[in-house]
XYZ file of C-alpha atoms in Angstrom:
640
model
C 180.268 168.669 151.322
C 176.550 167.857 151.308
C 174.933 165.093 149.287
C 171.304 164.250 148.390
C 169.621 161.281 150.071
C 166.220 160.190 148.737
C 164.074 158.362 151.319
C 161.225 155.918 150.442
C 158.457 158.561 150.487
C 160.341 160.464 147.772
C 161.594 163.220 150.065
C 165.148 164.392 149.370
C 167.298 165.184 152.401
C 170.649 166.940 152.434
C 173.323 165.302 154.628
C 177.052 165.712 155.024
C 179.126 163.303 152.978
C 180.342 160.549 155.351
C 177.187 160.596 157.489
C 176.448 157.051 158.733
C 173.171 155.212 158.221
C 172.481 155.476 161.969
C 173.068 159.243 161.964
C 170.796 159.626 158.941
C 168.077 157.636 160.728
C 168.423 159.923 163.753
C 168.085 163.001 161.541
C 164.755 161.638 160.266
C 163.365 160.745 163.726
C 164.500 159.578 167.160
C 162.080 156.655 167.016
C 163.508 155.512 163.673
C 167.044 155.668 165.033
C 166.040 153.551 168.029
C 164.434 150.800 165.924
C 167.026 150.815 163.099
C 169.149 147.680 162.640
C 170.589 148.233 159.151
C 170.123 150.233 155.972
C 169.775 149.852 152.233
C 171.759 152.152 149.939
C 170.422 151.941 146.384
C 168.919 148.555 147.271
C 172.110 147.110 148.803
C 171.925 146.012 152.474
C 174.540 147.634 154.679
C 175.416 147.989 158.387
C 174.290 150.993 160.423
C 177.843 152.339 160.687
C 178.223 152.417 156.885
C 179.051 155.937 155.646
C 176.981 157.539 152.900
C 179.449 158.829 150.316
C 177.314 159.854 147.324
C 173.795 160.792 146.232
C 171.617 157.726 146.778
C 168.268 156.196 147.626
C 168.249 155.297 151.323
C 165.993 152.937 153.283
C 166.278 152.350 157.013
C 165.734 148.694 157.960
C 163.904 148.387 161.278
C 163.352 145.507 163.685
C 159.653 145.287 162.889
C 160.372 144.414 159.232
C 161.022 140.944 157.810
C 164.546 141.915 156.762
C 165.237 143.479 160.152
C 164.157 140.342 161.989
C 166.342 138.222 159.691
C 169.368 140.403 160.483
C 168.544 140.103 164.180
C 168.378 136.304 163.939
C 171.502 135.980 161.809
C 173.395 137.999 164.413
C 172.071 135.590 167.049
C 173.472 132.681 164.994
C 176.919 134.335 165.139
C 176.581 134.730 168.908
C 175.754 131.017 169.164
C 178.807 130.068 167.078
C 181.024 132.238 169.294
C 179.616 130.606 172.438
C 180.217 127.103 171.041
C 183.818 127.978 170.182
C 184.369 129.318 173.691
C 182.929 126.222 175.401
C 184.425 123.436 173.304
C 187.602 125.124 172.047
C 188.494 126.715 168.725
C 190.379 123.629 167.561
C 187.528 121.248 168.367
C 184.788 123.101 166.478
C 184.750 123.590 162.711
C 182.065 125.962 161.434
C 179.878 125.378 158.385
C 177.061 127.788 157.585
C 174.567 129.566 159.836
C 171.663 130.947 157.772
C 168.334 132.392 158.781
C 165.324 130.140 158.165
C 161.610 130.682 158.668
C 161.004 131.510 162.350
C 164.660 131.176 163.347
C 168.165 130.133 162.349
C 170.596 127.238 162.490
C 174.338 126.670 162.407
C 176.024 123.563 161.006
C 179.131 122.575 162.963
C 181.660 119.759 162.741
C 182.808 118.464 166.128
C 183.477 115.042 167.616
C 181.334 115.412 170.729
C 177.652 114.769 170.016
C 175.496 117.531 171.444
C 172.371 116.893 173.518
C 169.551 119.084 174.837
C 171.547 119.495 178.072
C 174.441 120.929 176.036
C 172.085 123.453 174.461
C 171.370 124.873 177.929
C 175.126 125.324 178.519
C 175.508 127.025 175.122
C 172.595 129.356 175.942
C 174.298 130.383 179.180
C 177.481 131.280 177.306
C 175.452 133.172 174.710
C 174.010 135.279 177.538
C 177.568 136.212 178.525
C 178.428 137.231 174.958
C 175.293 139.381 174.863
C 176.150 140.994 178.223
C 179.619 141.869 176.876
C 177.866 143.949 174.185
C 180.574 143.207 171.616
C 180.382 145.297 168.432
C 179.938 143.508 165.085
C 182.781 144.911 162.983
C 182.852 144.374 159.213
C 186.177 143.879 157.415
C 186.565 143.670 153.670
C 189.412 141.305 152.715
C 190.877 140.013 149.473
C 190.795 136.326 148.581
C 194.424 135.765 149.641
C 193.858 137.211 153.117
C 190.594 135.313 153.526
C 192.271 132.002 152.655
C 195.202 132.804 154.951
C 192.877 133.710 157.843
C 190.760 130.558 157.711
C 193.758 128.330 157.014
C 195.354 129.596 160.243
C 192.053 129.002 162.056
C 191.918 125.450 160.617
C 188.408 126.000 159.199
C 188.203 123.640 156.152
C 184.486 124.240 155.548
C 184.980 128.003 155.380
C 187.898 127.502 152.977
C 185.650 125.405 150.733
C 183.082 128.230 150.708
C 185.752 130.791 149.794
C 187.071 128.609 146.958
C 183.506 128.374 145.635
C 183.040 132.166 145.410
C 183.254 133.860 142.001
C 186.560 135.620 141.304
C 184.917 139.037 141.416
C 183.034 138.374 144.660
C 183.437 140.806 147.559
C 184.674 138.883 150.627
C 183.915 140.192 154.094
C 184.648 139.007 157.626
C 182.755 140.050 160.758
C 184.606 140.322 164.080
C 182.965 140.229 167.506
C 185.504 140.180 170.318
C 187.871 137.222 169.850
C 185.528 135.591 167.322
C 185.379 136.125 163.572
C 183.271 134.621 160.802
C 183.041 134.707 157.029
C 179.827 136.607 156.276
C 178.399 139.153 153.856
C 176.227 140.747 156.579
C 174.747 143.067 157.546
C 174.541 142.588 161.322
C 173.217 144.324 164.397
C 175.519 147.053 165.758
C 176.457 144.852 168.754
C 175.677 141.569 170.511
C 173.884 143.455 173.294
C 170.982 144.228 170.966
C 169.729 140.611 171.213
C 167.066 140.443 173.936
C 165.317 137.058 173.714
C 166.481 133.776 172.196
C 166.127 130.026 172.583
C 168.033 127.024 171.209
C 165.477 124.472 170.113
C 167.105 121.258 168.942
C 170.102 119.559 167.389
C 169.989 117.235 164.389
C 172.255 115.672 161.794
C 172.716 117.363 158.426
C 174.982 116.573 155.495
C 177.401 119.365 154.626
C 175.792 121.462 151.894
C 172.857 119.048 151.759
C 174.870 116.400 149.872
C 174.700 112.830 151.226
C 178.182 112.222 149.786
C 179.570 114.778 152.238
C 180.275 114.503 155.952
C 177.410 114.487 158.450
C 177.501 117.627 160.623
C 175.531 118.664 163.693
C 172.882 121.290 163.029
C 171.758 123.401 165.976
C 168.397 125.123 165.532
C 167.394 128.242 167.422
C 165.195 131.286 167.290
C 165.242 134.836 168.631
C 162.849 137.760 168.980
C 163.161 141.434 169.905
C 160.866 140.909 172.921
C 160.569 138.079 175.432
C 156.780 138.049 175.123
C 157.166 137.300 171.385
C 159.562 134.453 172.143
C 157.223 133.020 174.786
C 154.317 133.130 172.345
C 156.401 131.390 169.671
C 157.544 128.664 172.090
C 153.923 128.126 173.115
C 152.977 127.654 169.454
C 155.835 125.153 169.020
C 154.601 123.161 172.017
C 151.069 123.246 170.658
C 152.399 122.119 167.259
C 154.039 119.085 168.898
C 150.701 118.076 170.421
C 148.997 118.553 167.048
C 151.698 116.790 164.985
C 149.755 114.788 162.402
C 152.273 111.924 162.587
C 151.637 111.563 166.325
C 147.860 111.975 166.013
C 147.752 109.752 162.927
C 149.163 106.919 164.998
C 147.060 107.588 168.105
C 143.820 107.943 166.152
C 144.647 105.067 163.756
C 144.428 107.225 160.641
C 147.451 106.341 158.528
C 150.741 104.485 158.704
C 154.071 104.371 156.914
C 156.256 101.362 156.178
C 159.882 100.802 155.197
C 158.451 98.708 152.347
C 157.263 101.938 150.696
C 159.168 104.959 152.094
C 157.277 108.217 151.765
C 154.112 106.482 150.600
C 151.191 106.644 153.052
C 148.991 103.679 153.926
C 145.407 104.771 154.605
C 143.760 102.983 157.500
C 139.925 102.715 157.524
C 139.351 105.905 159.542
C 141.581 108.052 157.336
C 139.955 106.546 154.256
C 136.598 107.741 155.589
C 137.949 111.284 155.915
C 139.526 111.164 152.471
C 136.285 109.959 150.879
C 134.378 112.799 152.580
C 136.902 115.360 151.318
C 136.780 114.031 147.772
C 132.990 113.711 147.694
C 132.578 117.247 149.041
C 134.577 118.776 146.187
C 133.228 116.220 143.694
C 129.664 117.425 144.348
C 130.678 121.096 144.112
C 132.334 120.358 140.777
C 129.258 118.469 139.519
C 127.172 121.542 140.288
C 129.654 123.653 138.298
C 129.652 121.488 135.152
C 132.946 119.650 135.620
C 133.316 116.210 134.025
C 135.330 113.742 136.089
C 137.903 111.562 134.288
C 140.690 109.153 135.174
C 144.029 108.843 133.374
C 146.690 106.088 133.536
C 149.297 106.111 136.303
C 151.984 105.354 133.745
C 152.505 106.598 130.205
C 155.104 106.314 127.474
C 158.119 108.536 128.094
C 157.587 110.393 124.826
C 154.449 111.990 126.361
C 156.577 113.587 129.082
C 159.250 114.672 126.613
C 156.551 116.172 124.421
C 154.860 118.030 127.309
C 158.090 119.533 128.627
C 157.881 117.736 131.961
C 160.926 115.646 131.053
C 163.110 118.768 130.827
C 161.787 120.220 134.074
C 160.907 117.189 136.219
C 163.004 114.199 135.092
C 165.082 114.227 138.308
C 161.865 113.845 140.309
C 160.238 111.168 138.138
C 160.143 107.368 138.318
C 160.842 105.368 135.153
C 160.485 101.760 134.060
C 160.906 99.618 130.935
C 157.886 97.878 129.401
C 158.413 95.815 126.228
C 161.677 97.653 125.514
C 159.911 101.003 125.805
C 160.610 103.556 128.519
C 157.592 104.555 130.615
C 157.211 107.034 133.468
C 154.876 107.176 136.442
C 152.994 110.429 136.109
C 154.224 113.313 138.315
C 151.100 115.266 137.352
C 147.853 114.796 135.462
C 148.056 117.532 132.802
C 149.269 115.524 129.758
C 146.572 112.892 130.272
C 143.884 115.566 130.204
C 145.394 117.078 127.046
C 145.118 113.672 125.351
C 141.480 113.326 126.451
C 140.595 116.750 125.009
C 142.407 115.904 121.768
C 140.507 112.621 121.438
C 137.439 114.483 120.103
C 137.047 117.419 117.764
C 135.285 120.167 119.725
C 133.200 123.135 118.661
C 133.604 126.563 120.236
C 130.036 126.072 121.506
C 131.245 123.285 123.848
C 133.844 125.441 125.577
C 134.623 125.792 128.384
C 135.240 122.071 128.894
C 136.150 121.344 132.525
C 137.901 118.021 133.200
C 138.569 117.021 136.819
C 140.459 114.106 138.337
C 141.458 112.859 141.737
C 144.677 111.595 140.220
C 147.432 109.702 142.014
C 150.873 111.039 141.111
C 154.432 110.015 141.999
C 157.415 112.304 142.553
C 160.811 111.312 143.827
C 161.748 113.176 147.001
C 165.023 112.723 148.875
C 164.529 110.564 151.955
C 165.701 113.402 154.197
C 162.940 115.654 152.853
C 160.088 113.238 153.625
C 157.757 114.484 156.349
C 154.697 112.397 157.178
C 151.771 113.402 154.970
C 153.242 116.849 154.308
C 156.045 115.619 152.001
C 155.486 112.254 150.350
C 156.482 110.394 147.198
C 152.966 109.606 146.056
C 149.842 111.677 146.592
C 146.454 112.438 145.135
C 146.011 115.752 143.324
C 142.506 117.184 143.052
C 143.315 118.372 139.578
C 141.173 120.042 136.977
C 141.954 121.445 133.554
C 139.620 123.912 131.931
C 139.796 124.285 128.144
C 138.527 127.779 127.369
C 138.164 130.376 124.658
C 140.497 133.371 125.116
C 137.506 135.594 125.951
C 136.394 133.152 128.688
C 139.673 133.256 130.656
C 138.829 135.917 133.213
C 135.292 134.709 133.921
C 136.486 131.116 134.475
C 139.305 132.213 136.778
C 136.818 134.257 138.783
C 134.536 131.204 139.089
C 137.462 129.107 140.342
C 138.308 131.746 142.960
C 134.677 131.553 144.151
C 134.944 127.759 144.439
C 138.235 127.813 146.361
C 136.982 130.583 148.649
C 133.833 128.597 149.455
C 135.769 125.414 150.254
C 138.229 127.204 152.550
C 135.376 128.962 154.354
C 133.816 125.575 155.144
C 137.035 124.565 156.958
C 137.371 127.947 158.653
C 140.618 128.798 156.874
C 141.821 132.334 156.329
C 144.113 132.606 153.326
C 146.352 134.967 151.412
C 147.043 135.060 147.693
C 150.263 135.267 145.679
C 150.579 136.003 141.963
C 153.627 134.128 140.641
C 155.124 135.425 137.417
C 157.443 134.244 134.619
C 160.351 132.038 135.793
C 163.773 131.919 134.137
C 163.079 128.542 132.473
C 159.751 129.638 130.944
C 158.352 128.107 127.760
C 156.742 130.155 125.010
C 156.940 133.815 124.066
C 157.182 136.838 126.324
C 154.092 138.224 124.594
C 152.018 135.183 125.648
C 153.351 135.426 129.183
C 152.551 139.127 129.423
C 148.998 138.416 128.262
C 148.626 135.542 130.747
C 149.975 137.551 133.690
C 147.743 140.480 132.784
C 144.667 138.205 132.713
C 145.341 136.873 136.203
C 146.088 140.345 137.524
C 142.895 141.756 136.012
C 140.717 139.209 137.815
C 142.374 139.894 141.179
C 142.198 143.661 140.720
C 138.567 143.674 139.565
C 137.567 141.613 142.592
C 139.517 143.927 144.912
C 141.592 141.015 146.241
C 144.828 141.814 148.034
C 147.786 139.816 146.737
C 151.563 139.647 146.776
C 153.542 139.405 143.524
C 155.954 136.471 143.748
C 158.273 137.357 140.873
C 159.802 134.491 138.903
C 157.961 131.695 140.725
C 155.443 130.734 138.036
C 155.237 127.253 136.499
C 157.392 126.705 133.402
C 154.242 126.784 131.233
C 152.421 129.756 132.767
C 151.864 132.245 135.608
C 149.734 131.238 138.582
C 147.660 132.395 141.513
C 148.561 130.476 144.669
C 146.380 130.269 147.776
C 148.179 130.076 151.133
C 145.881 128.963 153.955
C 146.520 129.809 157.608
C 145.863 127.011 160.094
C 144.833 127.271 163.757
C 148.443 128.093 164.710
C 148.647 130.747 161.951
C 151.115 128.638 159.981
C 150.956 129.153 156.228
C 150.408 126.277 153.755
C 150.275 126.655 149.980
C 147.345 124.549 148.768
C 145.055 125.850 146.038
C 146.404 127.080 142.722
C 145.158 128.526 139.425
C 147.600 128.390 136.505
C 147.106 129.885 133.077
C 148.723 127.948 130.240
C 149.204 128.837 126.564
C 152.018 126.258 126.134
C 150.411 122.808 126.610
C 147.707 123.462 123.959
C 150.529 124.366 121.570
C 152.651 121.329 122.407
C 149.744 118.892 122.083
C 148.338 120.692 119.022
C 144.934 121.133 120.669
C 142.184 122.757 118.630
C 138.515 123.606 118.515
C 136.379 124.628 115.561
C 135.546 128.315 115.790
C 132.561 130.328 114.623
C 134.434 130.778 111.324
C 134.616 126.958 110.886
C 138.419 127.145 111.185
C 140.567 125.490 113.836
C 141.708 127.609 116.775
C 143.874 126.993 119.824
C 142.159 126.816 123.243
C 143.729 128.153 126.437
C 144.148 125.791 129.413
C 143.572 126.715 133.048
C 145.154 124.294 135.546
C 143.360 124.266 138.904
C 143.590 122.545 142.296
C 141.648 123.280 145.496
C 143.245 120.998 148.087
C 146.437 120.692 146.056
C 147.490 117.360 147.521
C 144.599 115.571 149.227
C 147.124 113.718 151.416
C 148.875 116.902 152.520
C 145.547 118.626 153.066
C 144.566 115.776 155.389
C 147.789 116.271 157.333
C 147.047 120.001 157.586
C 143.463 119.338 158.722
C 144.638 116.832 161.336
C 146.880 119.502 162.878
C 144.400 122.353 162.323
C 141.653 120.521 164.235
C 144.150 118.767 166.564
C 142.533 115.482 165.510
C 139.073 116.676 166.638
C 137.537 116.689 163.161
C 134.191 118.415 162.628
C 131.272 116.014 162.672
C 130.874 115.700 158.888
C 134.517 114.647 158.514
C 134.875 112.569 161.694
C 135.534 108.865 161.026
C 133.049 108.031 163.807
C 130.103 110.369 164.351
C 128.957 108.895 167.637
C 130.004 106.238 170.110
C 127.348 104.362 172.062
C 128.353 103.693 175.679
C 126.149 101.084 177.413
C 126.426 101.432 181.194
C 126.250 97.663 181.775
C 125.921 94.386 179.887
C 122.150 94.629 180.362
C 122.076 97.651 178.031
C 124.099 96.178 175.139
C 121.123 94.807 173.178
C 119.372 98.185 173.274
C 122.634 99.891 172.305
C 122.889 97.635 169.244
C 119.288 98.539 168.298
C 120.156 102.233 168.544
C 123.290 101.628 166.457
C 121.193 100.033 163.725
C 118.771 102.995 163.683
C 121.615 105.513 163.419
C 123.408 103.550 160.708
C 120.200 103.270 158.677
C 120.054 107.060 158.842
C 123.556 107.185 157.296
C 125.526 107.895 160.479
C 128.880 106.317 161.385
C 128.518 104.681 164.791
C 130.482 102.403 167.130
C 129.436 100.625 170.337
C 131.801 100.137 173.280
C 130.621 96.761 174.636
C 133.629 96.241 176.931
C 132.925 95.363 180.535
C 134.411 98.634 181.843
C 133.155 101.429 184.060
C 131.275 104.235 182.292
C 133.858 106.863 183.326
C 136.598 104.817 181.691
C 134.597 104.470 178.461
C 133.934 108.225 178.373
C 137.630 109.034 178.844
C 138.582 106.598 176.074
C 136.048 108.151 173.693
C 137.388 111.605 174.561
C 140.946 110.483 173.744
C 139.645 109.183 170.410
C 138.147 112.677 169.896
C 134.692 111.260 169.092
C 132.252 114.160 168.444
C 129.273 112.606 170.269
C 128.995 110.038 173.067
C 125.573 108.507 173.600
C 125.259 106.991 177.077
C 122.717 104.203 177.481
C 121.605 103.036 180.937
C 118.405 101.653 182.424
C 116.561 105.004 182.253
C 117.453 105.505 178.592
C 116.538 101.933 177.723
C 113.158 102.203 179.465
C 112.328 105.547 177.833
C 113.761 104.710 174.356
C 116.215 107.641 174.583
C 119.968 108.275 174.795
C 121.909 110.584 177.109
C 124.008 112.886 174.902
C 127.536 114.121 175.616
C 129.133 116.446 173.053
C 132.890 116.814 172.605
C 134.159 120.008 174.187
C 130.804 120.799 175.815
C 129.769 117.842 177.977
C 126.357 116.581 179.041
C 123.431 117.774 176.882
C 120.779 115.648 178.581
C 118.501 112.936 177.224
C 116.837 112.929 173.839
C 114.898 110.547 171.627
C 116.557 108.513 168.881
C 114.769 110.490 166.156
C 115.861 113.795 167.714
C 119.540 112.827 167.963
C 119.471 111.570 164.369
C 117.971 114.894 163.215
C 120.500 116.848 165.291
C 123.525 114.995 163.903
C 122.315 114.987 160.314
C 121.567 118.709 160.487
C 125.063 119.446 161.776
C 126.586 117.290 159.031
C 124.567 119.019 156.286
C 125.575 122.450 157.620
C 129.232 121.269 157.856
C 129.674 123.041 161.177
C 133.294 123.338 162.315
C 132.778 124.030 166.028
C 134.658 121.317 167.864
């Protein structure tokens, strides 16, 4: 009996009932069959050996797709678990979960012996054997009783806990590969031999199911790729990322520090404060040119503000609270309510709108200690926030202006970026009609500008949909920074109004906007993006003066004064060290310019210029080097 199979391009193919996904792929093309790793029948992921039993929509999942690579990596995680069981014994190893993560996978295991990097090499060798054996991944559907019996006999308490947590109607499946079996919904590669390139990366502690009340397990991280060249490239990027780690560079370059006295709260050292001031002043000036008014709101406000705004319902677990005069207060997790109160403080005419309020506002959010990560994940940070109060007919024009601003800023840093449109979440506030209008407004702007974007369904803020900007750093890692959020809810909750052309009160619309997002996180990203070699305009020290001997120190100090009077940030190395040593030290500090001063320079009132990454540029006058540096700063060049 033949059945109809509809493929993604809309073509309908006739196949025999019982044809497998792999056979169907082969009927479409030999190339497709070769690259296939799984299929999707009516949207449900299935293994290649799954039979097609009825009319359906069929997609072939290939290795070059995101889903295909995830299946490939999840199968590698199973191979790793099998290898560990073989090496250390089935009774000694209790398995937790082994999901796919970005760029790889991990498996949580419970075993007495602590694993080291040397053990990972041994596990890799056993994984190679499993791959050589080319064991098929075989799916078995079992009922709850059989599943519990199987994992009870295997003495796998963590798997039993997972089974007990499944809904009564859940389908339970087990995958066998040789002597090894695992609880898994799949799908998987056809066999272990399909894995071509993998690497185990590290081992760390992790609480079972992320709960600190549970037992600490060992988490083994790894990655795998269809081709060795892809793996090698990825490992190279990881090595480069270690060198660029902002925590390492932050310490070496004396940028910022952290203390147990304030976990997750960065201390800015003088050099980092210079960078931060430059970042803030850069955007501050752009905002001044675009008619923003800068404000500042209190760090702490009465709890009723947060209950009124809706943040209490959505953020209370991440907020800090305190009692003041028998009243509950909260440190602000965001700046929005403060800006609503400022707008409400004055009665506005429609002629005044749009009103654009900006703030470099410090906010506090409680993060679990295990989630803290240098400047990238902190408990207090500065948001470069702005809230635009607009007439409904001004929405699209203002959003377009914000996109221009964000695009300009990212171009200055040399960032490529991609855009996501995030739509209504499950816990949304307001009416569906308002949300539809808001989503349509954002979509219209993107479409009219011809901007490519991905729809991120259900990931909007609780008060409105948003456009998120994901920048790509020098290692092509993605970071979500800028955002534009359209909000019909806050004006309603705070009873905001303006007087319209009809002399009646009307409700404004609010656009939430950030360019850097978190200034602190953006600094961490920049530190890694530039590998600590900040462009001249951002560099804490523009130039370092290197006198060749003690006889040249007085002249060096005169030059320093001239450069500082011109607004440049300059240091002098007056140590009694050889010139080569001073140059190497300045290079390690990633100083953009080194100005060498010896007898010739002193006699001719010049400096000998060395530029980071280029080397000796020859001698020049003081006025010329000042003009050169100031010109580069004004142009905000990013060559480094």
